[in-house]
Coordinates of C-alpha atoms and ligand atoms in Angstrom, one line a residue:
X1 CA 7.6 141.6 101.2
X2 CA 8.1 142.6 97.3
X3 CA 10.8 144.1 95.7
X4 CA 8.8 147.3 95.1
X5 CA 8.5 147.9 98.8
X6 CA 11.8 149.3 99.2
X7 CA 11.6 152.9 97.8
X8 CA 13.9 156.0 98.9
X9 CA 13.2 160.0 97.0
X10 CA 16.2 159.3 95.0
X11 CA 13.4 158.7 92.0
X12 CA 12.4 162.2 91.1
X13 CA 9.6 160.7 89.2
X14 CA 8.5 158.9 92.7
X15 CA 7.2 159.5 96.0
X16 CA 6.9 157.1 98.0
X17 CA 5.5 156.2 101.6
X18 CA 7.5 153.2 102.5
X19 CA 11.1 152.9 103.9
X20 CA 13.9 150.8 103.0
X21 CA 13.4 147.8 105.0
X22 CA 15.8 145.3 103.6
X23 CA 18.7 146.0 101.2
X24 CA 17.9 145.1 97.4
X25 CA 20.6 143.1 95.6
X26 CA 19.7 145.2 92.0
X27 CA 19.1 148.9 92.8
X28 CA 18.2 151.5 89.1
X29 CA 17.7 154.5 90.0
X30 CA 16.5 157.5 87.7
X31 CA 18.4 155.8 84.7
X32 CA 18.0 157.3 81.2
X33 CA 19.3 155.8 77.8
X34 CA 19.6 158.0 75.2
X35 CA 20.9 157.0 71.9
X36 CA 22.5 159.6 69.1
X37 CA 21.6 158.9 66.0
X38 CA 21.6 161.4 63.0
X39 CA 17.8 161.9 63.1
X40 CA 18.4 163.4 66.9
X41 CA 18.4 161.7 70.5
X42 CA 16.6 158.7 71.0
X43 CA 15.2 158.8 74.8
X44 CA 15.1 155.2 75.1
X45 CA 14.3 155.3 78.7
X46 CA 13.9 158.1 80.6
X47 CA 13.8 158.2 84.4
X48 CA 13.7 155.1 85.6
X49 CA 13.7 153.4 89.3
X50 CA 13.0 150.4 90.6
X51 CA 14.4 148.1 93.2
X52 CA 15.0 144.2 93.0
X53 CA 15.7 141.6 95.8
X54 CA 17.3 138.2 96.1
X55 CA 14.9 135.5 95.2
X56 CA 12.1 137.6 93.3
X57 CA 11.0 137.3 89.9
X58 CA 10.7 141.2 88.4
X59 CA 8.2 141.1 85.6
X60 CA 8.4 144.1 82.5
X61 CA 5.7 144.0 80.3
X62 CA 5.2 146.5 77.8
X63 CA 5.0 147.2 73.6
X64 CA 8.2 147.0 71.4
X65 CA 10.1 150.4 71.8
X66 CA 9.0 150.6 76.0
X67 CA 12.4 150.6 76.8
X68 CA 12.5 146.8 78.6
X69 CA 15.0 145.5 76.2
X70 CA 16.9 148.7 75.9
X71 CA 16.8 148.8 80.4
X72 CA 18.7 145.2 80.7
X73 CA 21.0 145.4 78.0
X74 CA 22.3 148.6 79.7
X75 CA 22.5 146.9 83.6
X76 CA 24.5 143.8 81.9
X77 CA 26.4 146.6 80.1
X78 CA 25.8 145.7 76.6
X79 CA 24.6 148.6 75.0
X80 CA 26.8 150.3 72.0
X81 CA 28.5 152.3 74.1
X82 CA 29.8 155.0 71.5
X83 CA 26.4 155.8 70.5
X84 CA 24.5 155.9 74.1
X85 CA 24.7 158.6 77.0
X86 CA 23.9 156.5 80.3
X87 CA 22.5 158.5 83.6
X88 CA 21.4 157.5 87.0
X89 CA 22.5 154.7 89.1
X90 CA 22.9 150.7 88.7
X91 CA 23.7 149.4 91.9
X92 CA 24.2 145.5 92.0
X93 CA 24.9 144.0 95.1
X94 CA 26.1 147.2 96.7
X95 CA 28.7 147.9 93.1
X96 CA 27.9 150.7 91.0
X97 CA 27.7 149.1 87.4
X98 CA 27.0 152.9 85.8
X99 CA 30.6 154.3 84.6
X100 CA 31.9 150.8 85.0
X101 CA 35.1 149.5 82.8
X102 CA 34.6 146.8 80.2
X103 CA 36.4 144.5 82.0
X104 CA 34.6 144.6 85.3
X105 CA 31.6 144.5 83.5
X106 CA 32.3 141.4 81.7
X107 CA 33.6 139.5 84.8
X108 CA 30.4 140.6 86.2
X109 CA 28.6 139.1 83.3
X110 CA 28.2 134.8 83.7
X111 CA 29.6 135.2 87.8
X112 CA 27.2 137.4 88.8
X113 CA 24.8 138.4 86.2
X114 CA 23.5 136.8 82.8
X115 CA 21.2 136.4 80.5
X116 CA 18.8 134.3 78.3
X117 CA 17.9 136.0 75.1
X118 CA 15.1 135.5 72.6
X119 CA 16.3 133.6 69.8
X120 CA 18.8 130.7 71.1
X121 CA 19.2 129.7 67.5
X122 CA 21.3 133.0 66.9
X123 CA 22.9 132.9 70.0
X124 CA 24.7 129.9 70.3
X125 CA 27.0 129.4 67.9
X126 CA 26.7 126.6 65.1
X127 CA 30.5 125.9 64.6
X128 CA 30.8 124.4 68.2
X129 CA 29.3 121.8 70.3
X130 CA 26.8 122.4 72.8
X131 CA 28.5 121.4 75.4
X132 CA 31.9 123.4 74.6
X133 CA 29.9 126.7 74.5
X134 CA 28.8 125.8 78.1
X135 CA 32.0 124.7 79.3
X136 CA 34.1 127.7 78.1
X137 CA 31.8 130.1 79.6
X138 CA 32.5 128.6 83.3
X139 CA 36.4 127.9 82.3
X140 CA 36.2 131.4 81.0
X141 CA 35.4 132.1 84.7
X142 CA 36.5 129.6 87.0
X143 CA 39.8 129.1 85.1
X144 CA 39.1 125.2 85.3
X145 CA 40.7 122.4 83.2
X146 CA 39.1 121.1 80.0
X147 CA 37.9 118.3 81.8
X148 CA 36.2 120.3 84.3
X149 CA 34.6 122.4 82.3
X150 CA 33.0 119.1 79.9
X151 CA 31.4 117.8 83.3
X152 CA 30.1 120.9 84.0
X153 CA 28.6 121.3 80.7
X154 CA 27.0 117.6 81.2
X155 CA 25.5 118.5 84.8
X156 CA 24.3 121.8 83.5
X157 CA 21.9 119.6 80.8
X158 CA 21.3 117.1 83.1
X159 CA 19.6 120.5 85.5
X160 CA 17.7 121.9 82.5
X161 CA 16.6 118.4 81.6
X162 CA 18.2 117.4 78.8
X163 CA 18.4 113.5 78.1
X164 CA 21.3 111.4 78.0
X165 CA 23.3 115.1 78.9
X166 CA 26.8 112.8 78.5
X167 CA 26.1 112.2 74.9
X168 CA 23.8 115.2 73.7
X169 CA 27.0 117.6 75.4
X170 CA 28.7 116.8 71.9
X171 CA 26.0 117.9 69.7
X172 CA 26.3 121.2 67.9
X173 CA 23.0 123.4 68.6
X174 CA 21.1 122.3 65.4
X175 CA 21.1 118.6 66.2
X176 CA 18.8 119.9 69.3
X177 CA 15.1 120.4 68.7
X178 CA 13.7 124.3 69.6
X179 CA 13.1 123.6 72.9
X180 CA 16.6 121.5 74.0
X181 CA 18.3 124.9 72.3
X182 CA 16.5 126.9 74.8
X183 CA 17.4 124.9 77.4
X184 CA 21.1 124.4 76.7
X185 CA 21.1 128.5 76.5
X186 CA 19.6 128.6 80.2
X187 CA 22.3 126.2 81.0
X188 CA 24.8 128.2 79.4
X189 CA 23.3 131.5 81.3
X190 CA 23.4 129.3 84.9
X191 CA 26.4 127.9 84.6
X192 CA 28.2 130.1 86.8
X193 CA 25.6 130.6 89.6
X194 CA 24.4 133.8 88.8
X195 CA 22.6 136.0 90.9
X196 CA 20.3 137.7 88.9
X197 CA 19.0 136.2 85.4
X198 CA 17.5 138.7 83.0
X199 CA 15.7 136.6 80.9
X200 CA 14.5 138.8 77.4
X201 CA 11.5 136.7 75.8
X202 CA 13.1 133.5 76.0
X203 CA 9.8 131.6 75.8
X204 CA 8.1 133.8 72.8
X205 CA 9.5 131.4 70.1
X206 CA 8.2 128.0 71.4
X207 CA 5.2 126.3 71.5
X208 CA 2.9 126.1 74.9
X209 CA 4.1 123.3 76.3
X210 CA 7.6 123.6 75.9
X211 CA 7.2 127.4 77.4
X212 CA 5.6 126.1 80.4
X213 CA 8.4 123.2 80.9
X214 CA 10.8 126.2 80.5
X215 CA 8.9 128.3 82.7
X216 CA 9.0 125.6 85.5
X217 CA 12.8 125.1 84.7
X218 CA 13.3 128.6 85.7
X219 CA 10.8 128.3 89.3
X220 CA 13.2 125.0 90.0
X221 CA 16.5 126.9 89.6
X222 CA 15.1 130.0 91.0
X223 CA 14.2 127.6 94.1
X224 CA 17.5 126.2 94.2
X225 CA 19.9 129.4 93.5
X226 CA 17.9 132.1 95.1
X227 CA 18.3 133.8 91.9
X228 CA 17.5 137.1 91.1
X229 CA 14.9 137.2 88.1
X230 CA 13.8 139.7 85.6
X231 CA 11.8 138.6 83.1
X232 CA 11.2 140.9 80.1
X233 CA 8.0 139.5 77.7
X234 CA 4.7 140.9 76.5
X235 CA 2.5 138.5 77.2
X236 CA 0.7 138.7 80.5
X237 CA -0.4 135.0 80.9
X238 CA 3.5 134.6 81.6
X239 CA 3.4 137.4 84.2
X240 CA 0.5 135.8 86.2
X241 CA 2.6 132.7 86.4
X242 CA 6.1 133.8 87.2
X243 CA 6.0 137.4 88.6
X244 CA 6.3 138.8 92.1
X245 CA 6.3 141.9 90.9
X246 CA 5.4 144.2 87.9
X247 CA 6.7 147.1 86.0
X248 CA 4.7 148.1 83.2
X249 CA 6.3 150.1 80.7
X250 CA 5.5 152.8 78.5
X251 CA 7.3 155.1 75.9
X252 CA 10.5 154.9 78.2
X253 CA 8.7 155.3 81.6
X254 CA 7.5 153.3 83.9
X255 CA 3.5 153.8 83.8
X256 CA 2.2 151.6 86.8
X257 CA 3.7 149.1 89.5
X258 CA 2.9 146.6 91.9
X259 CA 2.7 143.1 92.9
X260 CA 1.7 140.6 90.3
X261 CA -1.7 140.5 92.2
X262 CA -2.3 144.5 92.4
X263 CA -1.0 145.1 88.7
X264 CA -3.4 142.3 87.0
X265 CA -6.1 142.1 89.5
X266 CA -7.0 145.7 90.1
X267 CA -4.6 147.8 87.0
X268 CA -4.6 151.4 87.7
X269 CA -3.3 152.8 85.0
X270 CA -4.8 153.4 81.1
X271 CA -2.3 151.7 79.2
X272 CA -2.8 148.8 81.9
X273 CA -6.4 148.6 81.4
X274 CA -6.0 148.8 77.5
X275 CA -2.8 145.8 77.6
X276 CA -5.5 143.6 79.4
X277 CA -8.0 143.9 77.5
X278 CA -6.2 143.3 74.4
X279 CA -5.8 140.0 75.5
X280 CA -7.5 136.7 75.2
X281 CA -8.3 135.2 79.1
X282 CA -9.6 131.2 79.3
X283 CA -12.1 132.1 81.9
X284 CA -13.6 135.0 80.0
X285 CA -17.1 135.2 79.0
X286 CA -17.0 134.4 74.6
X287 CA -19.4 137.2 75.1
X288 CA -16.6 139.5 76.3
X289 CA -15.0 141.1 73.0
X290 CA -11.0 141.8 72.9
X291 CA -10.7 145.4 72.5
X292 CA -6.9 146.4 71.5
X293 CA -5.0 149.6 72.4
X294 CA -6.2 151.9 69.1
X295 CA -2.8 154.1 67.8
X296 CA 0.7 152.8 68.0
X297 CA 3.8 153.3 70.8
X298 CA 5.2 156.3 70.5
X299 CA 8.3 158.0 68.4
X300 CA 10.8 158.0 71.6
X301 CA 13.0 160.3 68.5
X302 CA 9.9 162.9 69.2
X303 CA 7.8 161.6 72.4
X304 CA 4.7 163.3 72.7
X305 CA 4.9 166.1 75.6
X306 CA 3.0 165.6 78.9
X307 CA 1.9 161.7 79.7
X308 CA 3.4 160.0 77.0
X309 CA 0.3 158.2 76.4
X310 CA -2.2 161.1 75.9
X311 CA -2.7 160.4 72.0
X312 CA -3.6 156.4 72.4
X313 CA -5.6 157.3 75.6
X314 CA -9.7 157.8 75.6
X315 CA -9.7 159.1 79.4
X316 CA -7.5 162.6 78.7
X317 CA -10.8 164.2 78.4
X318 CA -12.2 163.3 81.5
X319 CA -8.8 165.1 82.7
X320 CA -9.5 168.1 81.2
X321 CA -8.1 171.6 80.3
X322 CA -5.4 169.4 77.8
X323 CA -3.5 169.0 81.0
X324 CA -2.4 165.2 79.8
X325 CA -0.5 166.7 76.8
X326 CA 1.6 169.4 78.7
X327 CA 2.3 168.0 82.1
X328 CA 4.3 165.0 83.0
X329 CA 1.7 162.7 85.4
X330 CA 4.6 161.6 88.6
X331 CA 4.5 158.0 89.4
X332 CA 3.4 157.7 92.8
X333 CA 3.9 155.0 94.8
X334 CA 2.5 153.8 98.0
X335 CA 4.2 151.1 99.6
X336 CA 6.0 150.1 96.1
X337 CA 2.6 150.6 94.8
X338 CA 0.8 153.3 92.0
X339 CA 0.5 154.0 88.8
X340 CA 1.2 157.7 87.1
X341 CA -1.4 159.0 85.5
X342 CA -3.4 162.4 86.5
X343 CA -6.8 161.1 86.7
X344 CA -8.3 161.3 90.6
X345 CA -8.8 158.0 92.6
X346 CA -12.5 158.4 92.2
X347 CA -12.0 158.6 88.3
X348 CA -10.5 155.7 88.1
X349 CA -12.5 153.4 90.2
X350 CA -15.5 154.2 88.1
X351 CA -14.0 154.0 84.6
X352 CA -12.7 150.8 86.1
X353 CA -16.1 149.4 87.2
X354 CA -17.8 150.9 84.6
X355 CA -15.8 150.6 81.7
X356 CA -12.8 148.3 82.2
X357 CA -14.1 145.2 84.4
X358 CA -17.0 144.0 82.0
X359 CA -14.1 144.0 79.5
X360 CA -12.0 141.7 81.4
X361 CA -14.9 139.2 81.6
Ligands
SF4_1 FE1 -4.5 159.0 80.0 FE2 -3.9 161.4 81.0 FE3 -3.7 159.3 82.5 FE4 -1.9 159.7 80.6 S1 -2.2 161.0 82.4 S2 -2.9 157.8 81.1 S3 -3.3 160.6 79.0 S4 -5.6 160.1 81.6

């Protein structure tokens, strides 16, 4: 079963087909994020729903400005509250994180929640040891002795693989190479057991091999905790090798879902056909030639009307009657499954066969 499987009518965006079946631990529903700012409201997202269950790895791919980044800082309760309006519903194991106090929030975040961000470099901090930025997070928590919180820090690297954790716990973060930073951050995220990790690019900034050793890391812990996963990222070769599922964003909206297989295998959606083919695959064809998305993401100050894609997208014609630019196309789903875009079944399967596929080698 997927976490997409699981949706009610409380999306007004949706319509599903399947029942709930199991109750998800992370439940957004119809959440927007607008921000004021003194050019006019920013619709950073806008509608969104999607459920997420123990022990599953959510994927959101999407351009800069989809609304990914902007969607998990608001569930963790980081956004800049005086400047952002938040709707809809965050439910997280049954508590409603929408409206909630700072302080619940923040005991929420490390116990129950957490989060590995981009750039470890700028997120630990330089003035303190490693392993005291690791140990006051689960003191912070736990309300444990010094002494507890320094052997917690020590089997925390020791789990993400650090060598010789006992000594390399009283380094500061720039004595540790890229890679070790990363690492001690997902220690630092993990050290209170959390049950759901939202993990924002952390692998963009490394070479290969370290991302795939990182990558691993997270399956092993994910294995051992049950954790809850989203994983934020643009690149689609880190999708296919972490993801149950997949939310592909667009302009604040969610344009298609599915399971990992559906999304990448057989995309149904423009923007999903164009993000693939923008890419480089090992086993395509040299013959095959990378064709990227032409245009750029949208102004979510001033989003186009209708599908918010219409400008970038070659297949509002075959729509017709300028229907792409006036209506909003529903997302649809069908046992957690669809995409939202206007064009017919048929349409698609033969732009897909016709046009797409040869692209994706
Ligand atoms: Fe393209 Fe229209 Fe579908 Fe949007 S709704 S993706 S503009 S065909």
């Amino acid at each position: 079963m997927t976490s997409f499987d699981k949706r009610t009518a409380a999306d007004p965006a949706t319509a599903s087909a399947a029942a709930p079946a199991e109750t998800p631990f992370l439940s957004v529903r119809d959440l927007k994020v607008h921000f004021s700012t003194e050019d006019g409201t920013v619709k950073a997202v806008d509608g969104l729903s999607f459920d997420l269950m123990r022990g599953k790895t959510l994927g959101i791919v999407g351009e800069s400005g989809s609304g990914k980044s902007v969607t998990n800082l608001t569930i963790l309760g980081l956004h800049d509250k005086r400047s952002t309006t938040v709707e809809g519903s965050i439910v997280l194991d049954g508590q409603e994180l929408t409206g909630a106090g700072d302080r619940t929030l923040e005991k929420l975040r490390g116990n129950k929640m957490s989060m590995i961000f981009q750039d470890a470099l700028t997120s630990l901090s330089p003035y303190h040891t490693v392993g005291r930025q690791i140990g006051e997070v689960y003191a912070k928590h736990t309300g444990c002795s010094k002494k507890e919180a320094r052997a917690r820090a020590v089997e925390m690297l020791r789990r993400v693989g650090i060598p010789q954790p006992d000594m390399r716990v009283d380094d500061y973060p720039h004595q540790f190479s890229g890679g070790m930073r990363q690492r001690a951050m997902i220690a630092m995220a993990l050290v209170c057991d959390p049950e759901l990790l939202i993990a924002d690019e952390p692998t963009t900034a490394l070479d290969v091999t370290v991302q795939a050793q990182i990558l691993d890391l997270l399956k092993d812990l994910q294995r051992e905790f049950g954790t809850a996963i989203i994983f934020i990222t643009h690149d689609l070769g880190v999708i296919a090798d972490l993801a149950d599922d997949v939310m592909v964003m667009y302009g604040g909206r969610v344009v298609e879902r599915g399971t990992k297989e559906e999304v990448l295998e057989t995309p149904d959606h423009p923007y999903t056909w164009g993000l693939l083919s923008s890419v480089p695959r090992l086993d395509a064809s040299v013959d095959v030639p990378l064709v990227p998305i032409p245009g750029s993401p949208p102004s979510l100050l001033n989003p186009p009307s209708g599908c918010r894609f219409n400008p970038r997208c070659a297949y509002a014609s075959e729509v017709g009657d300028g229907v792409c630019t006036v209506e909003r196309p529903p997302l649809v789903l069908t046992a957690g499954r669809g995409a939202a875009c206007h064009l017919t079944p048929e349409q698609k399967k033969t732009i897909f066969t016709d046009t797409v596929q040869p692209l994706l080698g």
